[in-house]
Amino acid sequence: MRALTGIKPTGIPHIGNYVGALRPTLELVGDKGCDVNLFIADYHALNLVSDRAHIRERSYSIAATLLALGLDPEQCLFYRQSDVPETFELTVFLTSFTPKGLMNRAHAYKAAIQQNREDGKSEDDQDVGVSMGLYIYPILMAADILLFDADIVPVGRDQRQHIEFARDIAGSVNAVYGEGTLKLPEGRYGKDAEELPGLDGRKMSKSYGNVIPIFAPDKEILAACKKVKTDSRRPEEPKDPDDSILYKLFKIIATPEEFQSFHDRFVPGGMGYGTAKTELADLLIAKFTGPRAEYERLMADKGHLDALLLKGADKARTIATATLDRIRKAGGFHV
Ligand code: TRP
């Protein structure tokens, strides 16, 4: 059984990334029950990241983050998408089996044209700002998955449509070349990243400026925790856990024992918000100080990161080439 997941190279990680993507990914690799492909989706970032010049740097950053948080690269296939060029041949192959109408229904594309409509663009201009890269993003993602005959794809629920598309596209190929030419993957949907509130209670997101970074200096982590929004209850008053951002953050990050101790002192009253904020900062600092040092060490040696990622890509390409040969053969191309 093979599980495969891709992670976009975001900037410096914050707790939202940690809880939503990094921690589940590390748990997946720790699960001995299956082979895992974990890759950095750097070609996908070409559409999404405005500072394209920094994609390479961001890829190092996400690789170093995962390693610093304990990823064992020997336990999985860990690689950069761009180091597996077979992905891109398969993408082109799949475009011929993908109805254009399917791509018209993609959420990200629909959101872009909806925005153009709202901005008062004419019908002829509805595709303004949409690159073909954005338009066929789901085909590239299908290629990432189908190239490795992945059985399961653990992703956030927001990726459901992409998984459905990958299955549809694989089905179209199989309808022509026979069942089993491509394996239909199944999505495994984790909890939504939305569940992690930011400093102001909205979803934690860099674009809202409400994040707590994980690898920042202690001072910055404490300063961010001090900014968590609270109400005006006094220390001795009981607190409402359902209505407390601090409580929710603590719950998602702490171990069950740490959380229980916090809960018992916070909810009935007795602990003030100031103390709770400091405790949250202490918890984060204790958790991330070691990984932060390791992250900095890794980022100082890009040659080492490249070697490690290329080693992963080499292993991945052995599988990818075999799949691609199978597909080329089915399509009547020279192998
Ligand atoms: N689209 C995914 C995201 O936005 C990232 C991704 C790219 C991916 N290719 C993938 C995830 C293949 C799983 C499998 O998070």
Short mmCIF file of C-alpha atoms and ligand atoms in Angstrom, two decimals:
data_model
loop_
_atom_site.label_atom_id
_atom_site.label_comp_id
_atom_site.label_asym_id
_atom_site.label_seq_id
_atom_site.Cartn_x
_atom_site.Cartn_y
_atom_site.Cartn_z
CA MET A 1 0.00 0.00 0.00
CA ARG A 2 1.39 3.37 -1.00
CA ALA A 3 0.38 6.73 0.44
CA LEU A 4 1.44 9.89 -1.34
CA THR A 5 1.16 13.51 -0.43
CA GLY A 6 2.57 16.79 -1.66
CA ILE A 7 3.28 19.85 0.37
CA LYS A 8 3.51 23.30 -1.14
CA PRO A 9 6.61 25.29 -0.33
CA THR A 10 5.17 27.99 1.89
CA GLY A 11 7.29 30.62 3.57
CA ILE A 12 8.51 30.46 7.16
CA PRO A 13 6.10 28.06 8.84
CA HIS A 14 3.60 29.07 11.51
CA ILE A 15 1.56 26.98 13.91
CA GLY A 16 -1.31 26.82 11.40
CA ASN A 17 0.99 25.06 8.91
CA TYR A 18 2.30 22.88 11.70
CA VAL A 19 -1.09 21.65 12.83
CA GLY A 20 -2.74 21.58 9.40
CA ALA A 21 -0.03 20.06 7.23
CA LEU A 22 3.31 19.35 8.90
CA ARG A 23 2.21 17.36 11.92
CA PRO A 24 -0.20 15.09 9.96
CA THR A 25 2.54 14.51 7.38
CA LEU A 26 5.02 13.47 10.05
CA GLU A 27 2.45 11.14 11.58
CA LEU A 28 1.86 9.60 8.19
CA VAL A 29 5.55 8.86 7.71
CA GLY A 30 5.73 7.47 11.25
CA ASP A 31 2.98 4.98 10.41
CA LYS A 32 4.75 1.78 9.47
CA GLY A 33 1.71 0.37 7.72
CA CYS A 34 2.50 1.78 4.30
CA ASP A 35 5.12 3.15 1.94
CA VAL A 36 4.99 6.92 1.82
CA ASN A 37 5.87 9.38 -0.92
CA LEU A 38 6.31 12.86 0.47
CA PHE A 39 7.27 15.53 -1.99
CA ILE A 40 7.68 19.27 -2.17
CA ALA A 41 5.26 20.54 -4.78
CA ASP A 42 7.51 23.24 -6.17
CA TYR A 43 6.08 23.30 -9.69
CA HIS A 44 2.65 23.85 -8.18
CA ALA A 45 4.06 26.87 -6.40
CA LEU A 46 4.84 28.46 -9.74
CA ASN A 47 1.18 29.43 -9.93
CA LEU A 48 0.68 30.39 -6.38
CA VAL A 49 3.75 32.15 -5.17
CA SER A 50 4.11 35.69 -6.34
CA ASP A 51 7.85 35.85 -5.71
CA ARG A 52 8.79 33.14 -8.16
CA ALA A 53 12.47 33.91 -7.69
CA HIS A 54 12.25 32.49 -4.21
CA ILE A 55 10.68 29.14 -4.96
CA ARG A 56 14.01 27.39 -4.59
CA GLU A 57 14.61 29.00 -1.21
CA ARG A 58 11.12 28.12 -0.05
CA SER A 59 11.64 24.52 -1.05
CA TYR A 60 14.76 24.35 1.09
CA SER A 61 12.82 25.94 3.90
CA ILE A 62 9.99 23.40 3.84
CA ALA A 63 12.45 20.51 3.50
CA ALA A 64 14.49 21.79 6.46
CA THR A 65 11.30 22.33 8.47
CA LEU A 66 10.13 18.76 7.99
CA LEU A 67 13.55 17.34 8.78
CA ALA A 68 13.95 19.57 11.82
CA LEU A 69 10.59 18.40 13.13
CA GLY A 70 11.78 14.82 12.95
CA LEU A 71 11.10 13.54 9.45
CA ASP A 72 13.29 10.51 8.78
CA PRO A 73 14.09 10.63 5.05
CA GLU A 74 14.98 6.92 5.13
CA GLN A 75 11.41 6.08 6.14
CA CYS A 76 9.84 7.51 3.02
CA LEU A 77 10.50 8.75 -0.49
CA PHE A 78 11.25 12.40 0.13
CA TYR A 79 11.85 14.51 -2.97
CA ARG A 80 11.24 17.73 -4.85
CA GLN A 81 8.64 17.43 -7.61
CA SER A 82 10.88 19.31 -10.05
CA ASP A 83 13.57 16.63 -9.64
CA VAL A 84 11.18 14.02 -11.05
CA PRO A 85 10.67 15.17 -14.65
CA GLU A 86 8.59 12.07 -15.45
CA THR A 87 5.80 13.99 -13.72
CA PHE A 88 5.70 16.49 -16.55
CA GLU A 89 5.58 13.96 -19.36
CA LEU A 90 2.67 12.27 -17.64
CA THR A 91 0.98 15.66 -17.23
CA VAL A 92 1.04 16.21 -20.99
CA PHE A 93 -0.21 12.69 -21.59
CA LEU A 94 -3.12 13.24 -19.21
CA THR A 95 -4.18 16.53 -20.80
CA SER A 96 -5.53 14.53 -23.75
CA PHE A 97 -7.76 12.53 -21.44
CA THR A 98 -9.07 15.48 -19.50
CA PRO A 99 -12.24 17.15 -20.75
CA LYS A 100 -11.81 20.90 -20.79
CA GLY A 101 -15.19 21.15 -19.08
CA LEU A 102 -13.79 19.32 -16.08
CA MET A 103 -11.16 22.01 -15.61
CA ASN A 104 -13.83 24.70 -16.01
CA ARG A 105 -15.40 23.31 -12.85
CA ALA A 106 -12.22 23.49 -10.73
CA HIS A 107 -12.75 25.55 -7.58
CA ALA A 108 -9.62 27.68 -7.91
CA TYR A 109 -10.38 28.51 -11.54
CA LYS A 110 -14.01 29.28 -10.80
CA ALA A 111 -12.99 31.54 -7.96
CA ALA A 112 -10.64 33.45 -10.28
CA ILE A 113 -13.29 34.07 -12.93
CA GLN A 114 -15.88 34.91 -10.29
CA GLN A 115 -13.50 37.55 -9.00
CA ASN A 116 -13.13 38.96 -12.51
CA ARG A 117 -16.92 39.17 -12.82
CA GLU A 118 -17.20 40.93 -9.50
CA ASP A 119 -14.52 43.34 -10.65
CA GLY A 120 -16.80 44.23 -13.55
CA LYS A 121 -14.75 42.56 -16.30
CA SER A 122 -16.63 41.81 -19.51
CA GLU A 123 -17.47 38.24 -20.55
CA ASP A 124 -14.49 38.27 -22.96
CA ASP A 125 -12.17 39.23 -20.15
CA GLN A 126 -13.28 36.66 -17.63
CA ASP A 127 -10.00 34.73 -17.86
CA VAL A 128 -7.80 37.73 -17.14
CA GLY A 129 -5.00 36.78 -14.76
CA VAL A 130 -5.58 33.04 -15.20
CA SER A 131 -2.49 31.24 -16.48
CA MET A 132 -2.68 27.84 -18.14
CA GLY A 133 -0.66 26.66 -15.16
CA LEU A 134 -3.49 27.58 -12.83
CA TYR A 135 -6.03 26.13 -15.25
CA ILE A 136 -4.39 22.72 -15.47
CA TYR A 137 -3.17 22.61 -11.86
CA PRO A 138 -5.48 19.62 -11.24
CA ILE A 139 -3.89 17.69 -14.12
CA LEU A 140 -0.41 18.23 -12.73
CA MET A 141 -1.65 17.07 -9.36
CA ALA A 142 -3.22 13.99 -10.95
CA ALA A 143 0.15 13.22 -12.56
CA ASP A 144 1.93 13.54 -9.18
CA ILE A 145 -0.39 10.89 -7.82
CA LEU A 146 -0.90 8.53 -10.76
CA LEU A 147 2.82 8.34 -11.52
CA PHE A 148 3.32 6.34 -8.32
CA ASP A 149 0.21 4.16 -8.37
CA ALA A 150 -0.70 5.72 -5.04
CA ASP A 151 -3.44 3.90 -3.16
CA ILE A 152 -4.24 6.67 -0.76
CA VAL A 153 -3.68 10.41 -0.76
CA PRO A 154 -3.87 12.03 2.67
CA VAL A 155 -4.83 15.69 2.20
CA GLY A 156 -7.00 18.41 3.67
CA ARG A 157 -10.68 18.41 2.79
CA ASP A 158 -10.15 21.39 0.51
CA GLN A 159 -8.35 18.99 -1.85
CA ARG A 160 -11.30 16.66 -2.34
CA GLN A 161 -12.15 17.93 -5.80
CA HIS A 162 -8.55 17.43 -6.95
CA ILE A 163 -8.65 13.80 -5.87
CA GLU A 164 -11.98 13.28 -7.63
CA PHE A 165 -10.47 14.78 -10.78
CA ALA A 166 -7.45 12.46 -10.55
CA ARG A 167 -9.81 9.50 -10.35
CA ASP A 168 -11.89 10.77 -13.28
CA ILE A 169 -8.81 11.31 -15.41
CA ALA A 170 -7.37 7.89 -14.55
CA GLY A 171 -10.76 6.38 -15.40
CA SER A 172 -10.71 8.01 -18.84
CA VAL A 173 -7.25 6.58 -19.54
CA ASN A 174 -8.35 3.14 -18.39
CA ALA A 175 -11.47 3.31 -20.55
CA VAL A 176 -9.21 3.53 -23.60
CA TYR A 177 -6.24 1.34 -22.62
CA GLY A 178 -7.86 -1.10 -20.24
CA GLU A 179 -8.58 -1.32 -16.53
CA GLY A 180 -5.43 -1.29 -14.47
CA THR A 181 -3.45 0.97 -16.77
CA LEU A 182 -3.66 3.57 -14.01
CA LYS A 183 -4.55 3.03 -10.40
CA LEU A 184 -7.48 5.04 -9.05
CA PRO A 185 -6.33 6.76 -5.84
CA GLU A 186 -8.45 7.30 -2.77
CA GLY A 187 -8.44 10.49 -0.75
CA ARG A 188 -7.95 10.40 3.03
CA TYR A 189 -9.25 13.63 4.40
CA GLY A 190 -7.87 15.06 7.59
CA LYS A 191 -9.34 17.75 9.74
CA ASP A 192 -9.58 21.18 8.21
CA ALA A 193 -6.76 23.55 8.93
CA GLU A 194 -9.52 26.11 9.60
CA GLU A 195 -9.91 24.68 13.04
CA LEU A 196 -6.80 26.49 14.21
CA PRO A 197 -7.70 30.05 15.14
CA GLY A 198 -5.20 32.85 14.68
CA LEU A 199 -4.46 35.64 17.15
CA ASP A 200 -7.72 37.40 16.29
CA GLY A 201 -9.88 34.27 16.14
CA ARG A 202 -10.07 34.06 12.35
CA LYS A 203 -8.33 31.14 10.66
CA MET A 204 -4.58 31.40 11.21
CA SER A 205 -3.16 32.60 7.93
CA LYS A 206 -0.25 34.68 6.79
CA SER A 207 -2.58 36.81 4.71
CA TYR A 208 -4.50 37.84 7.84
CA GLY A 209 -1.30 38.68 9.70
CA ASN A 210 -2.53 36.70 12.71
CA VAL A 211 0.03 33.91 12.91
CA ILE A 212 2.37 32.56 15.56
CA PRO A 213 5.61 31.52 13.84
CA ILE A 214 7.21 28.29 15.06
CA PHE A 215 10.88 29.01 14.42
CA ALA A 216 11.00 32.65 15.54
CA PRO A 217 13.16 33.84 18.45
CA ASP A 218 11.57 33.31 21.89
CA LYS A 219 10.81 37.02 22.21
CA GLU A 220 8.73 37.00 19.04
CA ILE A 221 6.80 33.93 20.06
CA LEU A 222 6.00 35.52 23.42
CA ALA A 223 5.01 38.80 21.74
CA ALA A 224 2.65 36.93 19.38
CA CYS A 225 1.07 35.00 22.27
CA LYS A 226 0.52 38.26 24.15
CA LYS A 227 -1.56 39.46 21.20
CA VAL A 228 -4.10 36.62 21.36
CA LYS A 229 -7.53 38.19 21.68
CA THR A 230 -9.27 37.67 25.02
CA ASP A 231 -12.33 39.10 26.76
CA SER A 232 -12.37 41.15 29.95
CA ARG A 233 -12.85 38.38 32.51
CA ARG A 234 -10.73 38.78 35.61
CA PRO A 235 -8.29 36.04 36.72
CA GLU A 236 -10.61 34.60 39.38
CA GLU A 237 -13.63 34.38 37.06
CA PRO A 238 -14.44 31.06 35.34
CA LYS A 239 -13.55 31.01 31.63
CA ASP A 240 -15.63 29.85 28.70
CA PRO A 241 -13.53 27.27 26.83
CA ASP A 242 -15.74 27.43 23.72
CA ASP A 243 -15.13 31.11 23.44
CA SER A 244 -11.42 31.26 24.18
CA ILE A 245 -8.80 31.38 21.43
CA LEU A 246 -6.08 30.73 24.01
CA TYR A 247 -7.83 27.59 25.17
CA LYS A 248 -8.27 26.30 21.62
CA LEU A 249 -4.63 26.92 20.74
CA PHE A 250 -3.47 25.20 23.89
CA LYS A 251 -5.69 22.23 23.21
CA ILE A 252 -4.45 21.68 19.66
CA ILE A 253 -0.77 22.01 20.51
CA ALA A 254 -0.30 20.51 23.98
CA THR A 255 0.01 16.84 24.86
CA PRO A 256 -3.12 15.48 26.64
CA GLU A 257 -1.37 15.77 30.04
CA GLU A 258 -0.20 19.34 29.44
CA PHE A 259 -3.65 20.25 28.24
CA GLN A 260 -5.39 18.68 31.23
CA SER A 261 -3.23 20.65 33.66
CA PHE A 262 -3.99 23.87 31.79
CA HIS A 263 -7.71 23.09 31.60
CA ASP A 264 -7.99 22.43 35.35
CA ARG A 265 -6.45 25.78 36.24
CA PHE A 266 -7.94 27.89 33.45
CA VAL A 267 -11.61 26.96 33.17
CA PRO A 268 -12.82 27.13 36.79
CA GLY A 269 -11.09 30.48 37.33
CA GLY A 270 -7.86 31.30 39.09
CA MET A 271 -5.63 31.76 36.08
CA GLY A 272 -5.55 35.14 34.41
CA TYR A 273 -5.20 35.64 30.69
CA GLY A 274 -1.72 37.09 31.13
CA THR A 275 -0.51 33.90 32.79
CA ALA A 276 -2.28 31.76 30.21
CA LYS A 277 -0.53 33.65 27.41
CA THR A 278 2.85 33.17 29.03
CA GLU A 279 2.12 29.47 29.50
CA LEU A 280 1.20 29.15 25.84
CA ALA A 281 4.45 30.87 24.84
CA ASP A 282 6.45 28.61 27.19
CA LEU A 283 4.79 25.56 25.71
CA LEU A 284 5.66 26.62 22.17
CA ILE A 285 9.20 27.61 23.06
CA ALA A 286 9.81 24.29 24.82
CA LYS A 287 8.44 22.42 21.83
CA PHE A 288 10.24 24.29 19.08
CA THR A 289 13.59 25.41 20.48
CA GLY A 290 15.33 22.16 19.55
CA PRO A 291 13.79 21.98 16.06
CA ARG A 292 14.59 25.66 15.50
CA ALA A 293 18.29 25.09 16.07
CA GLU A 294 18.17 22.07 13.80
CA TYR A 295 16.32 24.08 11.14
CA GLU A 296 19.00 26.75 11.20
CA ARG A 297 21.73 24.15 10.98
CA LEU A 298 20.05 22.54 7.95
CA MET A 299 19.42 25.84 6.20
CA ALA A 300 23.10 26.71 6.52
CA ASP A 301 24.03 23.72 4.35
CA LYS A 302 21.97 23.74 1.16
CA GLY A 303 24.40 21.28 -0.43
CA HIS A 304 23.39 18.70 2.13
CA LEU A 305 19.67 19.39 1.53
CA ASP A 306 20.15 19.08 -2.23
CA ALA A 307 22.01 15.79 -1.85
CA LEU A 308 19.30 14.41 0.39
CA LEU A 309 16.46 15.50 -1.89
CA LEU A 310 18.22 14.24 -4.99
CA LYS A 311 18.79 10.88 -3.37
CA GLY A 312 15.05 10.70 -2.72
CA ALA A 313 14.30 11.78 -6.28
CA ASP A 314 16.59 9.07 -7.63
CA LYS A 315 14.68 6.39 -5.78
CA ALA A 316 11.35 7.93 -6.78
CA ARG A 317 12.39 8.03 -10.44
CA THR A 318 12.95 4.28 -10.49
CA ILE A 319 9.25 3.84 -9.76
CA ALA A 320 8.20 6.77 -11.93
CA THR A 321 10.08 5.48 -14.97
CA ALA A 322 8.48 2.07 -14.67
CA THR A 323 4.99 3.60 -14.53
CA LEU A 324 5.72 5.91 -17.40
CA ASP A 325 7.04 3.02 -19.52
CA ARG A 326 3.82 1.17 -18.85
CA ILE A 327 1.77 4.17 -19.93
CA ARG A 328 3.95 4.89 -22.98
CA LYS A 329 3.58 1.28 -24.03
CA ALA A 330 -0.20 1.39 -23.59
CA GLY A 331 -0.29 4.54 -25.70
CA GLY A 332 1.72 2.96 -28.51
CA PHE A 333 4.81 5.05 -27.97
CA HIS A 334 8.37 3.77 -28.12
CA VAL A 335 9.75 2.50 -24.84
N1 TRP B 1 -2.58 20.78 -4.04
C1 TRP B 1 -2.03 20.37 -2.77
C2 TRP B 1 -2.26 21.50 -1.76
O1 TRP B 1 -2.61 22.58 -2.15
C3 TRP B 1 -0.56 20.07 -2.88
C4 TRP B 1 -0.32 18.92 -3.80
C5 TRP B 1 0.23 18.98 -5.04
C6 TRP B 1 -0.63 17.55 -3.56
N2 TRP B 1 0.28 17.75 -5.60
C7 TRP B 1 -0.24 16.84 -4.73
C8 TRP B 1 -1.21 16.86 -2.48
C9 TRP B 1 -0.43 15.46 -4.83
C10 TRP B 1 -1.38 15.49 -2.59
C11 TRP B 1 -1.00 14.79 -3.76
O2 TRP B 1 -2.06 21.30 -0.58
#
